[in-house]
Short mmCIF file of C-alpha atoms and ligand atoms in Angstrom, two decimals:
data_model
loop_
_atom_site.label_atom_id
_atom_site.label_comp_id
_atom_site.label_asym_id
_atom_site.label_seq_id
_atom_site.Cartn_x
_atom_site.Cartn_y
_atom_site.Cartn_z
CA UNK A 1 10.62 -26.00 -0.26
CA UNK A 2 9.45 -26.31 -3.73
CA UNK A 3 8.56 -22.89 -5.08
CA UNK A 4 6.00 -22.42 -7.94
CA UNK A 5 7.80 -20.38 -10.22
CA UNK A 6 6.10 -18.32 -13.18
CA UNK A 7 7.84 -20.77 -15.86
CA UNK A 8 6.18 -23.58 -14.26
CA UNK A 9 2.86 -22.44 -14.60
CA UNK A 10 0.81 -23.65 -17.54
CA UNK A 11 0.03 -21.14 -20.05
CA UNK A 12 -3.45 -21.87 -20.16
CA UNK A 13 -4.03 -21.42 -16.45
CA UNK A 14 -2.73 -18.36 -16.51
CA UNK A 15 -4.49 -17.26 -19.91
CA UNK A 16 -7.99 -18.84 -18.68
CA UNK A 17 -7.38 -16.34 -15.42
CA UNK A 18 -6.60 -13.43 -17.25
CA UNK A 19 -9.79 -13.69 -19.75
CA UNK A 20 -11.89 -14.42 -16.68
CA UNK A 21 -10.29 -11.01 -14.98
CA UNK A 22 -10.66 -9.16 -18.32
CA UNK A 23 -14.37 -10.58 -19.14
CA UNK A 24 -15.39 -8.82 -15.58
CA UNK A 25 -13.43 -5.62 -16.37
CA UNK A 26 -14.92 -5.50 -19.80
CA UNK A 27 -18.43 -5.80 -17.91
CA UNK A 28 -18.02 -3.47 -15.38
CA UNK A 29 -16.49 -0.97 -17.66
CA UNK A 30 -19.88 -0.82 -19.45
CA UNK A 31 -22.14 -0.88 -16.60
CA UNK A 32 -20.33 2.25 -15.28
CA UNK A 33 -19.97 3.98 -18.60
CA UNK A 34 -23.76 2.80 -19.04
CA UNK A 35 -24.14 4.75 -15.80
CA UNK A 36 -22.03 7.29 -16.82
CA UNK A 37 -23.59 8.41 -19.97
CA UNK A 38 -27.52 7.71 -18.15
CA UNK A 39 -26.09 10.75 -15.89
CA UNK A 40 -25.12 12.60 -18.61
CA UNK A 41 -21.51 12.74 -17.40
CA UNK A 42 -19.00 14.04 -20.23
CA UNK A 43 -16.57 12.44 -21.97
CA UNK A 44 -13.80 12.41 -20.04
CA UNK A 45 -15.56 10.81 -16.94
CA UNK A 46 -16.58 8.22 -19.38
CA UNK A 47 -12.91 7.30 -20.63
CA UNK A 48 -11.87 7.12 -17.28
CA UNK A 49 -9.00 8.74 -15.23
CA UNK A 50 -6.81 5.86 -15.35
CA UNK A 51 -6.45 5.14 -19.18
CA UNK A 52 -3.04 6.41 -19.91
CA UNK A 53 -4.24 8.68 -22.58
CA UNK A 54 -6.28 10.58 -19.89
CA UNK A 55 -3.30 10.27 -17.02
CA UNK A 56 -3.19 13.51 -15.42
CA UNK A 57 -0.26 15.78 -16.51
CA UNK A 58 2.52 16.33 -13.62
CA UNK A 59 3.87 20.43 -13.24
CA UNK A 60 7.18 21.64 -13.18
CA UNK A 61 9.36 19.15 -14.34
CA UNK A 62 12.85 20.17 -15.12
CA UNK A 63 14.97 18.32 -17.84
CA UNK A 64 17.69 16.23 -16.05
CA UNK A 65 21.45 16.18 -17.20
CA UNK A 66 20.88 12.40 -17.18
CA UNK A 67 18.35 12.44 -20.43
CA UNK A 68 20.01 9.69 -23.27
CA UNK A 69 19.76 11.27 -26.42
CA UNK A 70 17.86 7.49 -27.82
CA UNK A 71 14.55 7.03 -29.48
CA UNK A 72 11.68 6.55 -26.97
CA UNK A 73 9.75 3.65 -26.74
CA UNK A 74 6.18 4.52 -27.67
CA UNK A 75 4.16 4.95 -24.74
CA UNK A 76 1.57 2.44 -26.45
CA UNK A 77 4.29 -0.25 -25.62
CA UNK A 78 5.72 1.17 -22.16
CA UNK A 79 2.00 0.73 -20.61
CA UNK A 80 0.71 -2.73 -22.58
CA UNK A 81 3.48 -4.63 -21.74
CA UNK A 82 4.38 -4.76 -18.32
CA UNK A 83 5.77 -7.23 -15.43
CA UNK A 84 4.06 -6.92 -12.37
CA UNK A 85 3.03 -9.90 -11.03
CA UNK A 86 0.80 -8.76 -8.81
CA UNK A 87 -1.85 -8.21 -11.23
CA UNK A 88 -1.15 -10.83 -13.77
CA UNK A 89 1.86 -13.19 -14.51
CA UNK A 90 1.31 -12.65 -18.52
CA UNK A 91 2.62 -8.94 -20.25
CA UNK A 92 -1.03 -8.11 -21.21
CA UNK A 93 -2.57 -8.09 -17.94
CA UNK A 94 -1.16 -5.57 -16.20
CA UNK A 95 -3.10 -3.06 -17.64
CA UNK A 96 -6.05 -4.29 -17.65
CA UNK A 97 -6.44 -5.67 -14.45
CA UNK A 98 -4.23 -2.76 -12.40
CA UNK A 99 -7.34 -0.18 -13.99
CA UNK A 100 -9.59 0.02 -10.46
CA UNK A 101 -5.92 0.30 -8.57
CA UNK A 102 -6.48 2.63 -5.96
CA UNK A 103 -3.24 4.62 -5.38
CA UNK A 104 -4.72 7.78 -4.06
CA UNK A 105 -4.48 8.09 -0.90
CA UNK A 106 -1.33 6.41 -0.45
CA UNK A 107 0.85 6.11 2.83
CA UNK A 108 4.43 5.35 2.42
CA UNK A 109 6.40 4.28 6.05
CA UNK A 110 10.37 5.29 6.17
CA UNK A 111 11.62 2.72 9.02
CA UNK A 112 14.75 1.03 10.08
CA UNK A 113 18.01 2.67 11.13
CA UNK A 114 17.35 6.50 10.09
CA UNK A 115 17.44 9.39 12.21
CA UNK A 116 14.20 10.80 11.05
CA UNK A 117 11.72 7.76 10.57
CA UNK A 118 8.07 8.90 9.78
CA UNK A 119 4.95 7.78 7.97
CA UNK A 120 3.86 9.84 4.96
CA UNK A 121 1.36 10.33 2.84
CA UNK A 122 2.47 10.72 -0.57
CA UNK A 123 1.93 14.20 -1.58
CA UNK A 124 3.72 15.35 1.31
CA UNK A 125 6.46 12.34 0.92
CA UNK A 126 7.07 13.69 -2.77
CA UNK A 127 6.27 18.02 -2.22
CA UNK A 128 10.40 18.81 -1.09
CA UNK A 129 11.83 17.31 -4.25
CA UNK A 130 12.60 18.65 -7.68
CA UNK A 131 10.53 16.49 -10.16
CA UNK A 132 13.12 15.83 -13.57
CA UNK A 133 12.35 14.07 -16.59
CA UNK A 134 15.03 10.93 -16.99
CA UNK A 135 15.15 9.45 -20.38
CA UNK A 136 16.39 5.93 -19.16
CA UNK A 137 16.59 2.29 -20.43
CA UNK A 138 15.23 -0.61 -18.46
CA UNK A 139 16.51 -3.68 -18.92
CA UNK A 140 14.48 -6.87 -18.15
CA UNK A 141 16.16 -10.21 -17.67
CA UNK A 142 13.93 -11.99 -20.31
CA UNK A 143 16.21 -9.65 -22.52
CA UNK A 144 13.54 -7.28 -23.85
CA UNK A 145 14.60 -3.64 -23.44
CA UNK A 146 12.82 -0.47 -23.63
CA UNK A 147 14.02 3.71 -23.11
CA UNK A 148 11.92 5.32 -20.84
CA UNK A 149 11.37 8.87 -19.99
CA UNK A 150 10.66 9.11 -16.61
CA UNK A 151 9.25 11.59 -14.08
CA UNK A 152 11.05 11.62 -10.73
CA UNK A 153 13.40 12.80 -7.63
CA UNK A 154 16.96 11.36 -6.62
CA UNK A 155 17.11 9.29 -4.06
CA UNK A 156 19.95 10.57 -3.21
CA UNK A 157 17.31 13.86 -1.95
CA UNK A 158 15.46 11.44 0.53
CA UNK A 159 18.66 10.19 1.79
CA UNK A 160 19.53 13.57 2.94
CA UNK A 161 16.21 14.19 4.69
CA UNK A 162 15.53 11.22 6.66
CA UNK A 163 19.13 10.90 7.55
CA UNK A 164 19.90 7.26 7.60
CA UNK A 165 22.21 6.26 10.81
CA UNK A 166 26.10 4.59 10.86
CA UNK A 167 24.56 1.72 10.90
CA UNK A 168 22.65 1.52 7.85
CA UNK A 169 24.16 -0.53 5.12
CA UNK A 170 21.26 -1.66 2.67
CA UNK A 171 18.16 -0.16 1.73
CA UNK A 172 14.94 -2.32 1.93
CA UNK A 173 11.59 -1.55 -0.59
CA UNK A 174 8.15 -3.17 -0.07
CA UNK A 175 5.24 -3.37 -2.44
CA UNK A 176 1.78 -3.32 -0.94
CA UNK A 177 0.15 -6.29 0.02
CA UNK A 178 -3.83 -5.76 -0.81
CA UNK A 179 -4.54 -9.97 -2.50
CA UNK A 180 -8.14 -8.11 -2.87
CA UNK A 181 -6.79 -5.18 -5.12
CA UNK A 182 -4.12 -7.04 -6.64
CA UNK A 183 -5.24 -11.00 -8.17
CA UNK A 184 -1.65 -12.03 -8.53
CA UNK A 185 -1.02 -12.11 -5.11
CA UNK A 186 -4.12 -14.39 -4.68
CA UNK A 187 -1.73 -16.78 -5.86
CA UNK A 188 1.81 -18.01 -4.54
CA UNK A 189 3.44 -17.27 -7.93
CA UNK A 190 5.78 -15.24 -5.97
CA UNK A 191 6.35 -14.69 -2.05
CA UNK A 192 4.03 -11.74 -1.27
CA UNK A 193 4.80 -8.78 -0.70
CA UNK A 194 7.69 -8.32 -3.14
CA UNK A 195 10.28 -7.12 -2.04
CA UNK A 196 14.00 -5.38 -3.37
CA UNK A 197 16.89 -4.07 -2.07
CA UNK A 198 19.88 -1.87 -2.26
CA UNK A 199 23.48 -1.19 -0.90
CA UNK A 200 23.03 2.23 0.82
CA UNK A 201 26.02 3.30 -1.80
CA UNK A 202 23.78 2.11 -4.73
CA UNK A 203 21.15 3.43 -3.45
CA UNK A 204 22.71 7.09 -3.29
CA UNK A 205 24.33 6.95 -6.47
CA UNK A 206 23.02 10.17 -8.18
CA UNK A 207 21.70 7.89 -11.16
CA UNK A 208 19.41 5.99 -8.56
CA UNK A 209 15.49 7.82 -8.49
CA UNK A 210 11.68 6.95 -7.04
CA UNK A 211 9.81 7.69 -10.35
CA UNK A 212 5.91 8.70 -9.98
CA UNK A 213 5.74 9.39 -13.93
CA UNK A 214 6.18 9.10 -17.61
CA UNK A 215 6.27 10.81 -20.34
CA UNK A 216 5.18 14.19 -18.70
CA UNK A 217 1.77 12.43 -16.83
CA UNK A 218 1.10 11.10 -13.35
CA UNK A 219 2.64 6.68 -13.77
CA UNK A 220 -0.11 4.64 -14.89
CA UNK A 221 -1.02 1.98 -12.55
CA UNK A 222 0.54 -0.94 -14.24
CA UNK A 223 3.95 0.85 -14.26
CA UNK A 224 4.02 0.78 -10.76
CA UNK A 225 2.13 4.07 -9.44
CA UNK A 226 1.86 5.92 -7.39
CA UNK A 227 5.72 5.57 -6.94
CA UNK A 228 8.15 3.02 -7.86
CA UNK A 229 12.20 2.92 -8.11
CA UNK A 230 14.43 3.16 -11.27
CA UNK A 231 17.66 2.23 -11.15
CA UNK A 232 18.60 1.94 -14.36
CA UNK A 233 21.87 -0.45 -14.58
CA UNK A 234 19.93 -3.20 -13.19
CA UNK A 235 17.85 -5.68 -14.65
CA UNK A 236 14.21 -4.47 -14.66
CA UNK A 237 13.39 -6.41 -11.56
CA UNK A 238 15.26 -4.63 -8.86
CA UNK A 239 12.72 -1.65 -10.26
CA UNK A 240 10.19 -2.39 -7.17
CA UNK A 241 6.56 -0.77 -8.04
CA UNK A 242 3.63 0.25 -5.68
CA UNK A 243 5.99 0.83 -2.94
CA UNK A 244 4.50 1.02 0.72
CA UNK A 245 7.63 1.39 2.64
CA UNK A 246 11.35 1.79 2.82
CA UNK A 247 13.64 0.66 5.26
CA UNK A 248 17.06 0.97 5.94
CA UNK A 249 18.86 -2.09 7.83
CA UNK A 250 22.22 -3.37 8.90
CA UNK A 251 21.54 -6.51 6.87
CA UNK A 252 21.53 -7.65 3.34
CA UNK A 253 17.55 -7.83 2.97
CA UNK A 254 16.02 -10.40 1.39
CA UNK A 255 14.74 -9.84 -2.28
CA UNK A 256 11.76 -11.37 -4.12
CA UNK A 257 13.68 -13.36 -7.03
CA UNK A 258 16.87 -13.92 -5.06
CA UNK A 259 14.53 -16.10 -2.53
CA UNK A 260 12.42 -17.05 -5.62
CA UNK A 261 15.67 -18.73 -7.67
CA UNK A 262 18.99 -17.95 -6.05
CA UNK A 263 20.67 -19.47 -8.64
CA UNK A 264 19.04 -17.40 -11.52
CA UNK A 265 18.57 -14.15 -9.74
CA UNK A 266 20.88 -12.41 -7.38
CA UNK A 267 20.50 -9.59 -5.19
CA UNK A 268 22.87 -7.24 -7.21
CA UNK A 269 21.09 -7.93 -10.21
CA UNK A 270 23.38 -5.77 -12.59
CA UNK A 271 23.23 -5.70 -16.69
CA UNK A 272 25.81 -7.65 -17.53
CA UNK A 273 26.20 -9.25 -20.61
CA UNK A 274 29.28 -11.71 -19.67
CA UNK A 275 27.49 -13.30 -17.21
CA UNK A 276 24.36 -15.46 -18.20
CA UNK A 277 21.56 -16.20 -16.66
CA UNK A 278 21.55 -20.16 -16.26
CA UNK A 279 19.12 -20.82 -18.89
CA UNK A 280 19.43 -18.41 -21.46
CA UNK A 281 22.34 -15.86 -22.21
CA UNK A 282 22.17 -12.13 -21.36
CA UNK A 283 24.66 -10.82 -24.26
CA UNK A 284 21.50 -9.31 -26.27
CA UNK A 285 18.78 -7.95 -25.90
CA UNK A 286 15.26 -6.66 -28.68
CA UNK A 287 14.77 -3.14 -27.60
CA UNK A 288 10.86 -3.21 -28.26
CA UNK A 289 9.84 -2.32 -31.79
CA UNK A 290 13.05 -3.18 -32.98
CA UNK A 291 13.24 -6.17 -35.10
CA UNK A 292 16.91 -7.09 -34.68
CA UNK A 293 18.34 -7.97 -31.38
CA UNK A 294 21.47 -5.52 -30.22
CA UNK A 295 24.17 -6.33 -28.15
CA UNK A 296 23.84 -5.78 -24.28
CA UNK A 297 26.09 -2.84 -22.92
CA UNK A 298 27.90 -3.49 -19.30
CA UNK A 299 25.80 -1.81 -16.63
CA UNK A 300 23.32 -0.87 -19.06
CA UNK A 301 25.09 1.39 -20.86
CA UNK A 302 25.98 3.45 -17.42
CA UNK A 303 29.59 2.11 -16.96
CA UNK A 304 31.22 5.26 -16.52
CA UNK A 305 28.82 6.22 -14.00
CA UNK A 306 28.68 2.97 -11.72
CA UNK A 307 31.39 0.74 -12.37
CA UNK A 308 33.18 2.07 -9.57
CA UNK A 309 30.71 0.98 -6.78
CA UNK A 310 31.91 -2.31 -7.61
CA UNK A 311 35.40 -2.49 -7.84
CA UNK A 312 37.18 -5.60 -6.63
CA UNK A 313 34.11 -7.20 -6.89
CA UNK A 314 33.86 -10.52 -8.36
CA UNK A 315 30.60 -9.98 -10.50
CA UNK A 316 30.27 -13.45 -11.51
CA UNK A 317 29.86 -14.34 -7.49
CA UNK A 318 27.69 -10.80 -6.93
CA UNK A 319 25.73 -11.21 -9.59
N1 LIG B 1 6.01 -5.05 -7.22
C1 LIG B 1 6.52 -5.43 -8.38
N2 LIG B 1 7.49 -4.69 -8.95
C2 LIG B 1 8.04 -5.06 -10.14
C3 LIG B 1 7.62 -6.25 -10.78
C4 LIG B 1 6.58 -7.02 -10.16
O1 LIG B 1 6.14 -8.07 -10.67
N3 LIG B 1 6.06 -6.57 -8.98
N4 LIG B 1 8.23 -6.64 -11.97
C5 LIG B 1 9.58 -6.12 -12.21
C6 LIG B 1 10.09 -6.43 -13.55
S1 LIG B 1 10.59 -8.03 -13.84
C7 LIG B 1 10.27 -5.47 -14.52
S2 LIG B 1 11.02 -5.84 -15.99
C8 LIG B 1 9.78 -4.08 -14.29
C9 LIG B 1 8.83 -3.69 -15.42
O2 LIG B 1 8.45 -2.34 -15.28
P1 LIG B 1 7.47 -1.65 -16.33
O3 LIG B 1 6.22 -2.49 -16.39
O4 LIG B 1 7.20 -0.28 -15.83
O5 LIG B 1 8.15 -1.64 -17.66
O6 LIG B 1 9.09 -3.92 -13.05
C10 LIG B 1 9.67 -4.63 -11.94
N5 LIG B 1 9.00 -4.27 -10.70
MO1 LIG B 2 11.91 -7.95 -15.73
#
C-alpha cells in the first residue's frame, strides 16, 4: 500500500488549498464582524474568543518544580506555526483554519483495561487535578525547537484515578475524527484519526502531562485544545492534540507516523541526536527565533529524568 505522505504532496496543492480555506475565513470573518458591529456588539465579541490574544485566562495555576529556567518562545510563534495536520499540512494553516474549532463541549472516553472506565466531559475530566505551569521544550523531528510554558495535570494523577488493570501495558490516545470541522482529514495525507501511544511506564513518568494551556490562557485551538499530551523527551509528534479518548491495552498500539513511515518514525519516538532520521540528521536543531542552529541534547535535555525507562534498550532498534 502506497501511502501519500506530506513530502509527496506538491507545494502548490497544498498552498492553492490553504488560500482557498483562508479566502472563506477571511470572508466570513467580516460578514460576522459586519454583523457584529450592525448589533452594536463590543469589541471583544468582535475580535473573537478564539484569537489567542483574547484566549480566556485559566485560575489557579501553581508553578511546577519542572519549570526550565530558558527563554520562552514568543507566543506570536508558539500559535502561527503549528503541525496539525488535521487542519492544514503547511505551518501557517493551523491557525487560521482551526479558528471555528468547536472544543466546548467536549467528551473524552477512558476505555480499555482500567478498573474505572467512564466517559467524561471535560470540565469534570480535568476539575480533580492541580493545574501547574511547565516551562518545557518540544522538539519536532523537522529539527525546529521551541520552550513552551504549559498549563496542565500529570498523568501520572489520571493514572491513579481510573486505575488501569495488570494487564495494561501501553497507553493508547485518539484525536477526533470530525473531516467536516477539520479539512485535513478530508484528505488521506495521514490515516485518520491520528493516533499515539505510550508504555504505561512512560506514560506515568512524573514528567509526562495532558496540557489544556499556555502561557497562563485556555490552549488555542491550533495547539491542540481543548486537551492534548506533552511529553517532552519525545519528538513533537508523539504530542497527540484534540484528544477524544484514551485507552489502555495489552498491546503495542498502533501510532499515526509509525504506520505512516516505519522506517522514519518509530513508536518510541525519543530525542536523540545519535540516531538520524533516514533522510536528514537529528544532531541539531534552530530553536525558533534563533538564528544559529544548537546541538540536540539526549532525551531532550531530560536525561537524568528518563534515561532509566530505557535501560538495556537498544535505541537504535526502539527508536
Ligand atoms: N492530532 C494531531 N496531533 C499532533 C499533530 C497533528 O498533525 N495532529 N502534529 C504533531 C507534531 S508533528 C508536532 S511537532 C506537535 C506540534 O505542536 P504545537 O503546534 O502545539 O507546537 O503536535 C503534534 N500533535
Ligand atoms: Mo513535529
Amino acid at each position: 500500500m502506497i501511502i501519500k505522505r506530506p513530502d509527496s504532496i506538491k507545494a502548490s496543492e497544498i498552498t492553492d488549498e490553504t488560500n482557498y480555506q483562508n479566502r472563506r475565513e477571511f470572508l466570513s470573518t467580516v460578514s460576522r464582524s459586519t454583523l457584529a458591529l450592525a448589533a452594536g456588539a463590543s469589541f471583544p465579541v468582535l475580535l473573537g474568543s478564539r484569537r489567542t490574544d483574547a484566549a480566556p485566562a485559566l485560575g489557579n495555576i501553581q508553578k511546577s518544580r519542572y519549570a526550565l529556567d530558558e527563554e520562552k518562545t514568543p507566543i506570536e510563534d508558539i500559535t502561527r506555526y503549528n503541525n496539525f495536520y488535521e487542519f492544514s499540512t503547511d505551518k501557517e494553516g493551523p491557525a487560521l483554519l482551526a479558528r471555528k474549532f468547536k472544543t466546548d463541549p467536549w467528551t473524552l472516553r477512558i476505555e480499555g483495561e482500567v478498573n474505572k472506565p467512564a466517559t467524561y466531559q471535560l470540565e469534570d475530566f480535568i476539575k480533580p487535578y492541580t493545574l501547574e505551569e511547565r516551562v518545557y521544550r518540544l522538539r519536532c523531528v523537522e529539527a525546529w525547537s521551541m520552550v513552551i510554558p504549559w498549563v496542565g495535570f500529570a498523568f501520572a494523577d489520571v493514572l491513579k484515578k481510573v486505575e488501569p488493570t495488570s494487564r495494561a501495558k501501553f497507553v493508547e490516545f485518539t484525536t477526533l475524527y470530525d473531516p467536516r470541522q477539520m479539512p485535513g482529514q478530508q484528505r488521506r495525507v495521514l490515516e485518520w484519526p491520528y493516533v499515539e501511544g505510550l508504555r504505561i511506564d512512560e506514560a506515568a513518568h512524573p514528567l509526562t502531562i495532558l496540557a489544556v494551556g499556555l502561557y497562563g490562557k485556555l490552549l488555542p485551538n491550533q495547539n491542540g485544545a481543548p486537551l492534548r499530551l506533552v511529553v517532552p523527551w519525545k519528538y513533537g509528534f508523539k504530542n497527540i492534540k484534540s484528544i477524544v479518548r484514551i485507552r489502555f491495552t495489552e498491546k503495542q498500539p498502533g501510532t499515526t507516523w509509525n504506520i505512516a513511515g516505519p522506517q522514519e518514525y518509530g513508536f518510541y519516538a525519543n530525542v536523540n541526536p545519535t540516531v538520524d532520521h533516514p533522510r536528514w540528521s537529528q544532531a541539531r536543531e534552530r530553536r525558533i527565533g534563533d538564528f544559529f542552529k544548537r546541538e540536540t541534547l539526549m532525551f531532550n535535555g531530560y536525561a537524568d529524568e528518563v534515561a532509566g525507562l530505557y535501560s538495556g534498550m537498544d535505541l537504535r532498534k526502539y527508536y
